[in-house]
Tab-separated table of C-alpha atoms in Angstrom:
chain	number	residue	atom	x	y	z
A	153	MET	CA	19.567	71.868	-6.870
A	154	SER	CA	17.577	69.690	-4.395
A	155	SER	CA	18.732	66.079	-3.975
A	156	ASN	CA	15.141	64.995	-3.183
A	157	PRO	CA	13.229	63.697	-6.190
A	158	SER	CA	10.117	65.436	-7.302
A	159	TYR	CA	7.159	63.254	-8.298
A	160	LEU	CA	4.169	64.036	-10.463
A	161	TRP	CA	1.931	62.545	-7.672
A	162	ASN	CA	2.478	61.023	-4.315
A	163	PRO	CA	4.135	57.571	-4.460
A	164	PRO	CA	2.272	54.673	-2.797
A	165	PRO	CA	2.823	54.267	0.916
A	166	VAL	CA	5.063	51.524	2.287
A	167	MET	CA	2.924	48.607	3.275
A	168	SER	CA	3.617	47.215	6.715
A	169	LEU	CA	2.291	44.894	9.477
A	170	PRO	CA	2.347	45.213	13.321
A	171	VAL	CA	4.870	43.063	15.132
A	172	GLN	CA	3.866	41.339	18.362
A	173	GLY	CA	5.611	42.863	21.323
A	174	SER	CA	7.130	45.830	19.396
A	175	THR	CA	6.150	49.375	18.484
A	176	GLN	CA	7.949	48.945	15.253
A	177	ARG	CA	6.238	47.652	12.131
A	178	LEU	CA	7.470	45.186	9.557
A	179	PRO	CA	7.783	46.773	6.194
A	180	ILE	CA	6.559	44.654	3.252
A	181	ASN	CA	8.664	43.918	0.195
A	182	ARG	CA	6.990	41.226	-1.879
A	183	LEU	CA	4.141	38.720	-1.528
A	184	PHE	CA	4.730	35.166	-2.660
A	185	PHE	CA	2.139	32.373	-2.561
A	186	VAL	CA	2.654	28.632	-2.854
A	187	GLY	CA	-0.054	26.973	-4.971
A	188	ARG	CA	-1.527	23.565	-4.119
A	189	ASN	CA	0.626	22.761	-1.100
A	190	TYR	CA	-1.791	20.440	0.808
A	191	HIS	CA	-2.772	17.117	-0.794
A	192	ALA	CA	-6.424	17.281	0.116
A	193	HIS	CA	-6.793	20.845	-1.259
A	194	ALA	CA	-4.971	19.838	-4.543
A	195	VAL	CA	-7.430	16.950	-4.921
A	196	GLU	CA	-10.476	19.230	-4.242
A	197	MET	CA	-9.140	21.553	-6.969
A	198	GLY	CA	-8.922	18.684	-9.373
A	199	LYS	CA	-5.180	18.849	-9.648
A	200	PRO	CA	-3.431	16.177	-7.398
A	201	VAL	CA	0.205	16.719	-6.771
A	202	ASP	CA	2.942	14.030	-7.077
A	203	LYS	CA	5.915	15.489	-5.117
A	204	SER	CA	8.223	12.802	-6.556
A	205	VAL	CA	7.985	14.347	-10.076
A	206	GLU	CA	6.938	17.943	-9.321
A	207	ARG	CA	8.395	20.968	-7.627
A	208	PRO	CA	6.484	23.859	-5.916
A	209	PHE	CA	4.880	26.509	-8.043
A	210	TYR	CA	4.173	30.128	-7.070
A	211	PHE	CA	2.175	33.197	-7.860
A	212	THR	CA	2.632	36.718	-6.568
A	213	LYS	CA	0.382	39.481	-5.594
A	214	ALA	CA	1.120	43.245	-5.419
A	215	PRO	CA	1.966	44.507	-1.950
A	216	GLN	CA	-0.847	46.924	-2.326
A	217	THR	CA	-3.318	44.026	-1.955
A	218	LEU	CA	-2.235	43.638	1.672
A	219	VAL	CA	-4.898	44.369	4.379
A	220	GLN	CA	-4.462	43.957	8.095
A	221	SER	CA	-6.542	41.470	10.107
A	222	GLY	CA	-9.839	42.886	11.425
A	223	ALA	CA	-10.585	44.968	8.265
A	224	THR	CA	-13.855	45.104	6.376
A	225	VAL	CA	-13.306	44.877	2.615
A	226	ALA	CA	-15.647	45.219	-0.272
A	227	TYR	CA	-16.862	42.152	-2.153
A	228	PRO	CA	-14.798	42.495	-5.287
A	229	PRO	CA	-16.014	43.285	-8.815
A	230	GLY	CA	-16.168	40.780	-11.665
A	231	THR	CA	-16.811	37.642	-9.551
A	232	ALA	CA	-19.729	35.545	-8.249
A	233	ASN	CA	-17.489	33.066	-6.455
A	234	TYR	CA	-15.214	34.770	-3.981
A	235	HIS	CA	-13.298	32.233	-1.901
A	236	PHE	CA	-11.353	32.200	1.407
A	237	GLU	CA	-7.972	30.328	1.797
A	238	MET	CA	-6.440	30.067	5.249
A	239	GLU	CA	-2.689	30.018	5.278
A	240	LEU	CA	0.394	30.134	7.528
A	241	VAL	CA	2.442	33.182	6.451
A	242	LEU	CA	6.239	33.124	6.771
A	243	ALA	CA	8.122	36.402	7.029
A	244	ILE	CA	11.667	36.663	5.631
A	245	GLY	CA	14.140	38.603	7.795
A	246	LYS	CA	17.542	38.136	6.046
A	247	PRO	CA	18.665	38.193	2.414
A	248	GLY	CA	19.114	34.742	0.795
A	249	PHE	CA	19.827	33.342	-2.669
A	250	ARG	CA	20.219	29.697	-3.615
A	251	VAL	CA	19.831	28.676	0.027
A	252	LYS	CA	20.188	25.052	0.969
A	253	ALA	CA	17.193	23.539	2.792
A	254	GLU	CA	19.296	22.837	5.884
A	255	ASP	CA	20.189	26.576	6.156
A	256	ALA	CA	16.682	27.922	5.347
A	257	HIS	CA	15.902	28.633	8.962
A	258	ASP	CA	18.514	31.450	9.003
A	259	LEU	CA	16.118	33.560	6.812
A	260	ILE	CA	13.060	33.195	8.948
A	261	TYR	CA	12.053	36.304	11.003
A	262	GLY	CA	8.590	35.157	12.061
A	263	TYR	CA	5.125	34.052	11.182
A	264	ALA	CA	1.510	35.290	10.905
A	265	PRO	CA	-1.892	33.898	10.075
A	266	GLY	CA	-3.176	34.923	6.720
A	267	LEU	CA	-5.970	34.727	4.118
A	268	ASP	CA	-5.537	34.498	0.317
A	269	MET	CA	-8.872	35.665	-0.948
A	270	THR	CA	-9.549	34.554	-4.538
A	271	ARG	CA	-11.932	35.241	-7.418
A	272	ARG	CA	-12.278	31.439	-7.918
A	273	ASP	CA	-14.378	31.646	-11.063
A	274	LEU	CA	-11.861	33.894	-12.807
A	275	GLN	CA	-8.948	31.797	-11.569
A	276	LEU	CA	-10.454	28.540	-12.902
A	277	VAL	CA	-11.197	30.114	-16.325
A	278	ALA	CA	-7.617	31.318	-16.558
A	279	ARG	CA	-6.239	28.003	-15.363
A	280	ASP	CA	-8.199	26.008	-17.834
A	281	LYS	CA	-7.225	28.244	-20.697
A	282	GLY	CA	-3.529	28.192	-19.693
A	283	ARG	CA	-3.624	31.948	-18.929
A	284	PRO	CA	-2.050	33.780	-15.970
A	285	TRP	CA	-4.058	33.812	-12.701
A	286	ASP	CA	-3.760	37.578	-12.096
A	287	LEU	CA	-7.491	38.399	-12.338
A	288	GLY	CA	-8.378	35.633	-10.074
A	289	LYS	CA	-5.629	36.081	-7.425
A	290	ASP	CA	-4.125	39.616	-7.596
A	291	VAL	CA	-7.302	41.106	-6.247
A	292	GLU	CA	-7.475	44.398	-4.371
A	293	ASP	CA	-7.630	43.893	-0.568
A	294	SER	CA	-7.195	40.156	-0.970
A	295	SER	CA	-3.976	39.428	0.954
A	296	VAL	CA	-5.128	39.516	4.560
A	297	CYS	CA	-2.547	39.073	7.361
A	298	GLY	CA	-2.460	39.120	11.111
A	299	GLU	CA	0.338	40.586	13.277
A	300	ILE	CA	3.787	39.153	12.780
A	301	VAL	CA	5.033	36.891	15.611
A	302	PRO	CA	8.792	37.024	15.825
A	303	ARG	CA	10.372	33.606	15.837
A	304	PRO	CA	13.777	34.168	14.276
A	305	GLY	CA	15.437	30.956	12.995
A	306	GLN	CA	12.516	28.768	14.155
A	307	VAL	CA	10.842	26.312	11.737
A	308	ILE	CA	7.206	25.514	12.347
A	309	GLU	CA	6.708	21.794	11.620
A	310	ARG	CA	3.150	21.208	13.058
A	311	GLY	CA	0.218	23.035	14.471
A	312	GLU	CA	-3.574	23.262	13.743
A	313	ILE	CA	-4.636	25.593	10.935
A	314	ALA	CA	-8.341	26.231	10.826
A	315	LEU	CA	-10.961	28.672	9.566
A	316	SER	CA	-14.686	29.343	10.207
A	317	VAL	CA	-17.220	31.565	8.460
A	318	ASN	CA	-19.970	33.038	10.694
A	319	GLY	CA	-18.890	30.617	13.384
A	320	GLU	CA	-19.241	27.522	11.194
A	321	SER	CA	-16.063	25.434	10.728
A	322	LYS	CA	-14.848	25.266	7.128
A	323	GLN	CA	-11.150	24.375	7.170
A	324	GLN	CA	-9.288	22.369	9.720
A	325	SER	CA	-5.881	20.643	9.204
A	326	ASP	CA	-2.327	20.761	10.378
A	327	VAL	CA	0.790	22.502	9.078
A	328	ASP	CA	2.564	19.037	9.166
A	329	LYS	CA	0.427	18.142	6.080
A	330	LEU	CA	2.192	20.648	3.895
A	331	ILE	CA	3.473	18.866	0.757
A	332	TRP	CA	6.565	20.984	0.663
A	333	ASN	CA	7.635	22.030	4.155
A	334	LEU	CA	9.001	25.497	5.089
A	335	ARG	CA	12.602	24.631	4.591
A	336	GLU	CA	11.866	23.210	1.150
A	337	ILE	CA	9.758	26.192	0.213
A	338	ILE	CA	12.464	28.745	1.157
A	339	ALA	CA	15.187	26.709	-0.512
A	340	ASP	CA	13.216	26.314	-3.743
A	341	LEU	CA	11.962	29.874	-4.008
A	342	SER	CA	15.513	31.118	-3.409
A	343	GLN	CA	16.622	29.376	-6.591
A	344	PHE	CA	14.588	31.921	-8.585
A	345	TYR	CA	14.592	34.989	-6.443
A	346	HIS	CA	17.046	36.891	-4.190
A	347	LEU	CA	14.848	36.781	-1.131
A	348	GLN	CA	14.889	40.003	0.965
A	349	PRO	CA	13.753	41.124	4.439
A	350	GLY	CA	10.045	41.885	4.317
A	351	ASP	CA	9.194	39.230	1.775
A	352	LEU	CA	6.095	37.290	2.918
A	353	ILE	CA	5.467	33.706	1.790
A	354	TYR	CA	1.909	32.457	2.030
A	355	THR	CA	2.574	28.680	2.308
A	356	GLY	CA	-0.531	27.130	0.992
A	357	THR	CA	-4.180	26.320	2.131
A	358	PRO	CA	-5.719	23.048	3.263
A	359	GLU	CA	-8.914	21.613	1.968
A	360	GLY	CA	-12.355	23.136	2.644
A	361	VAL	CA	-12.093	26.328	0.654
A	362	GLY	CA	-15.417	27.984	-0.292
A	363	ALA	CA	-17.297	31.041	-1.194
A	364	VAL	CA	-18.330	33.932	1.002
A	365	LEU	CA	-20.976	36.687	0.576
A	366	PRO	CA	-21.320	40.319	1.683
A	367	GLY	CA	-21.888	40.396	5.396
A	368	ASP	CA	-19.911	37.223	6.154
A	369	ARG	CA	-17.329	37.154	8.976
A	370	ILE	CA	-14.205	35.023	8.440
A	371	GLU	CA	-11.993	33.928	11.323
A	372	GLY	CA	-8.975	31.675	11.246
A	373	HIS	CA	-6.010	30.708	13.332
A	374	VAL	CA	-2.749	28.887	13.265
A	375	ALA	CA	-1.787	27.236	16.588
A	376	GLY	CA	1.049	28.986	18.292
A	377	VAL	CA	0.974	31.851	15.813
A	378	GLY	CA	-2.308	33.743	16.208
A	379	ARG	CA	-5.678	34.673	14.710
A	380	VAL	CA	-6.852	36.508	11.534
A	381	ALA	CA	-10.279	37.960	10.851
A	382	LEU	CA	-12.026	39.603	7.903
A	383	THR	CA	-15.454	40.922	7.237
A	384	VAL	CA	-16.761	40.962	3.687
A	385	GLY	CA	-18.579	44.221	3.012
A	386	PRO	CA	-21.008	45.184	0.306
A	387	ALA	CA	-20.001	44.824	-3.378
A	388	ALA	CA	-17.607	47.373	-4.724
């Protein structure tokens, strides 16, 4: 009897990203996203954050939503308000559970620039009705990511984060404006999950989010990390 399992159909492929300076790719485990982690963005969303009485909150997307920088993706169905969100992405390289903030750097493998594309109209309807955000956030081809830049054990504390659409500046801020910094995010998330190599954490977006249309070209960067690009194709 064969020890290899037999499936009714082919299982989904392992999602992965290129790694700067390496022929090996980084296999993806889970995708975590930090909500409202820049004050100005929280305000523009109508939900200011008081760090003294709140803790970070998160949502997840399926790994199958991941697309590599440079892709052209279809404008998704069910929305008339598809938004960009530029983010610094943190790649976990070691297991960790209930990690202290001062030890959080041990889990870091590297970083990438990323986009959290969002059906904003559906997200806001769900938010206002107290429902899950899945239809607004867990959108096919909506987790865009550039190549992973290895920086094991290094914590990014500052650096410009910016985005343009068709060459027009839309978002411009600095990573030092994160409400919860990278150490705090890793430590807090590890209270709820056994973090594993290949987990990606999208750390939040600054103010200036907005809608795109088919044909638009999105380009973003994080200083010292790299660039990310996406073209929005015709509607699916």
